[in-house]
Short mmCIF file of C-alpha atoms in Angstrom, two decimals:
data_model
loop_
_atom_site.label_atom_id
_atom_site.label_comp_id
_atom_site.label_asym_id
_atom_site.label_seq_id
_atom_site.Cartn_x
_atom_site.Cartn_y
_atom_site.Cartn_z
CA UNK A 1398 0.00 -0.18 0.55
CA UNK A 1399 3.42 2.16 0.41
CA UNK A 1400 2.72 3.08 -3.67
CA UNK A 1401 -0.17 5.43 -3.41
CA UNK A 1402 -1.78 7.94 -1.16
CA UNK A 1403 -4.43 6.12 1.42
CA UNK A 1404 -6.40 8.64 2.87
CA UNK A 1405 -10.05 7.09 2.13
CA UNK A 1406 -11.55 4.91 5.01
CA UNK A 1407 -13.17 2.10 3.05
CA UNK A 1408 -17.05 1.10 3.30
CA UNK A 1409 -16.36 -1.84 5.70
CA UNK A 1410 -14.16 0.73 8.57
CA UNK A 1411 -16.76 3.54 8.48
CA UNK A 1412 -19.30 0.53 9.65
CA UNK A 1413 -16.96 -0.64 12.08
CA UNK A 1414 -15.47 2.50 13.60
CA UNK A 1415 -17.59 4.10 15.70
CA UNK A 1416 -16.76 8.64 15.41
CA UNK A 1417 -14.72 8.15 20.08
CA UNK A 1418 -12.89 5.50 18.38
CA UNK A 1419 -11.80 6.83 14.86
CA UNK A 1420 -10.53 10.25 17.38
CA UNK A 1421 -8.94 7.67 19.67
CA UNK A 1422 -6.86 6.82 16.24
CA UNK A 1423 -6.07 10.19 15.48
CA UNK A 1424 -4.23 10.37 18.95
CA UNK A 1425 -2.98 7.50 19.64
CA UNK A 1426 0.78 8.90 17.93
CA UNK A 1427 0.97 11.46 20.21
CA UNK A 1428 0.87 9.04 23.61
CA UNK A 1429 3.90 7.85 24.93
CA UNK A 1430 5.50 5.32 23.62
CA UNK A 1431 3.53 2.50 26.86
CA UNK A 1432 0.35 3.76 26.03
CA UNK A 1433 0.48 3.29 22.52
CA UNK A 1434 0.36 -0.29 22.39
CA UNK A 1435 -2.42 -0.10 25.20
CA UNK A 1436 -5.00 1.59 22.90
CA UNK A 1437 -4.24 0.52 19.70
CA UNK A 1438 -5.11 -3.11 21.24
CA UNK A 1439 -7.78 -1.58 22.58
CA UNK A 1440 -9.32 0.28 19.06
CA UNK A 1441 -8.75 -3.49 17.76
CA UNK A 1442 -10.68 -5.34 20.32
CA UNK A 1443 -13.22 -2.89 20.52
CA UNK A 1444 -13.19 -2.97 16.06
CA UNK A 1445 -13.69 -6.87 16.37
CA UNK A 1446 -16.30 -6.67 18.74
CA UNK A 1447 -18.24 -4.73 16.70
CA UNK A 1448 -17.62 -6.23 13.47
CA UNK A 1449 -19.30 -9.97 15.36
CA UNK A 1450 -22.13 -8.53 16.85
CA UNK A 1451 -22.92 -7.16 13.62
CA UNK A 1452 -21.99 -9.94 11.27
CA UNK A 1453 -24.63 -11.12 13.76
CA UNK A 1454 -27.77 -9.84 11.45
CA UNK A 1455 -25.05 -9.05 8.31
CA UNK A 1456 -27.52 -9.18 5.65
CA UNK A 1457 -25.36 -10.29 2.20
CA UNK A 1458 -26.64 -7.99 -1.34
CA UNK A 1459 -25.23 -8.94 -4.68
CA UNK A 1460 -23.80 -6.95 -6.84
CA UNK A 1461 -22.45 -7.01 -10.12
CA UNK A 1462 -19.39 -6.05 -11.25
CA UNK A 1463 -18.92 -3.18 -12.46
CA UNK A 1464 -20.34 -1.71 -8.93
CA UNK A 1465 -17.76 -3.64 -7.06
CA UNK A 1466 -14.69 -1.48 -10.01
CA UNK A 1467 -16.66 1.36 -9.02
CA UNK A 1468 -17.19 0.73 -5.12
CA UNK A 1469 -13.18 0.32 -5.22
CA UNK A 1470 -10.88 2.79 -7.52
CA UNK A 1471 -11.16 5.36 -4.96
CA UNK A 1472 -8.95 3.37 -2.79
CA UNK A 1473 -6.30 2.03 -5.99
CA UNK A 1474 -3.90 3.89 -7.93
CA UNK A 1475 -4.61 6.71 -11.12
CA UNK A 1476 -3.04 4.34 -12.81
CA UNK A 1477 -5.14 0.87 -12.29
CA UNK A 1478 -8.82 3.16 -11.98
CA UNK A 1479 -7.41 4.07 -15.88
CA UNK A 1480 -7.31 0.68 -16.53
CA UNK A 1481 -11.03 -0.17 -14.90
CA UNK A 1482 -11.50 2.74 -17.34
CA UNK A 1483 -9.91 1.29 -20.67
CA UNK A 1484 -11.98 -2.02 -19.78
CA UNK A 1485 -16.04 -0.31 -19.13
CA UNK A 1486 -14.66 1.25 -21.94
CA UNK A 1487 -14.39 -1.60 -24.12
CA UNK A 1488 -16.59 -4.26 -22.71
CA UNK A 1489 -19.83 -1.10 -23.18
CA UNK A 1490 -18.11 -0.91 -27.02
CA UNK A 1491 -18.45 -5.00 -27.40
CA UNK A 1492 -21.77 -4.51 -25.96
CA UNK A 1493 -22.98 -2.16 -28.56
CA UNK A 1494 -21.58 -3.97 -31.28
CA UNK A 1495 -23.01 -7.58 -29.74
CA UNK A 1496 -25.83 -5.73 -29.49
CA UNK A 1497 -26.16 -4.03 -32.95
CA UNK A 1498 -24.59 -6.95 -33.82
CA UNK A 1499 -28.00 -8.66 -33.70
CA UNK A 1500 -29.84 -6.22 -34.51
CA UNK A 1501 -28.83 -5.81 -37.74
CA UNK A 1502 -29.76 -8.56 -40.89
CA UNK A 1503 -27.94 -12.28 -40.92
CA UNK A 1504 -27.56 -11.35 -44.55
CA UNK A 1505 -25.85 -8.11 -44.69
CA UNK A 1506 -21.97 -8.12 -45.02
CA UNK A 1507 -21.21 -5.20 -41.79
CA UNK A 1508 -20.31 -6.66 -39.76
CA UNK A 1509 -19.42 -3.86 -36.56
CA UNK A 1510 -16.94 -5.99 -34.92
CA UNK A 1511 -14.53 -6.62 -37.80
CA UNK A 1512 -15.35 -2.45 -38.19
CA UNK A 1513 -13.84 -1.96 -34.52
CA UNK A 1514 -11.16 -4.23 -33.98
CA UNK A 1515 -9.83 -2.25 -37.36
CA UNK A 1516 -10.08 0.80 -35.75
CA UNK A 1517 -7.62 -0.89 -33.15
CA UNK A 1518 -4.34 -0.71 -31.87
CA UNK A 1519 -2.93 -4.34 -32.86
CA UNK A 1520 -2.13 -4.82 -28.84
CA UNK A 1521 -5.77 -3.10 -27.66
CA UNK A 1522 -7.14 -6.08 -30.55
CA UNK A 1523 -5.71 -8.28 -27.90
CA UNK A 1524 -7.42 -6.83 -24.95
CA UNK A 1525 -9.73 -6.75 -27.42
CA UNK A 1526 -10.61 -10.65 -28.29
CA UNK A 1527 -9.59 -11.27 -24.84
CA UNK A 1528 -12.64 -9.25 -23.93
CA UNK A 1529 -14.58 -10.94 -26.71
CA UNK A 1530 -13.97 -14.29 -25.59
CA UNK A 1531 -14.64 -13.44 -21.79
CA UNK A 1532 -17.76 -11.82 -22.90
CA UNK A 1533 -18.92 -15.01 -24.58
CA UNK A 1534 -18.34 -17.66 -21.83
CA UNK A 1535 -20.47 -15.32 -19.54
CA UNK A 1536 -23.38 -14.56 -21.88
CA UNK A 1537 -23.13 -17.64 -23.12
CA UNK A 1538 -23.19 -18.68 -18.88
CA UNK A 1539 -26.22 -16.57 -18.35
CA UNK A 1540 -28.59 -17.66 -20.93
CA UNK A 1541 -30.27 -20.66 -20.02
CA UNK A 1542 -30.38 -23.69 -21.84
CA UNK A 1543 -33.39 -25.81 -23.39
CA UNK A 1544 -35.32 -27.85 -21.28
CA UNK A 1545 -33.45 -26.52 -17.67
CA UNK A 1546 -36.26 -25.06 -15.16
CA UNK A 1547 -34.79 -22.92 -12.11
CA UNK A 1548 -35.09 -24.80 -8.94
#
């Protein structure tokens, strides 16, 4: 975590750290060394207690990959955020062209995926192919097969 400025508090920490614990954490570096150790243990023990009691009533919420990535971005270095943005842009373009391809007449010579690939550099074309394969695999796994029922 030393390669970027980590200043955000995570949602997990906000859920289990009270304002008094936050103030105690801010105060710890200014205490005498022997007191720092005791206060640090106190803070961590209190957070653990809050965590254990909260998870007795915890309910899991389902999220899609895009929501998760958007939630991570405030805590990641700019270079990783840029990669996530590039990935999301490529996925959006692929979805657009996939829907374009599905709606176009099957007898037509127009292939939006090929047109898109021709606009990319060789490196981007390789990445596009990789994401396209991943997207196709994900789409096929989400589509129920004939004769199967959800029980």
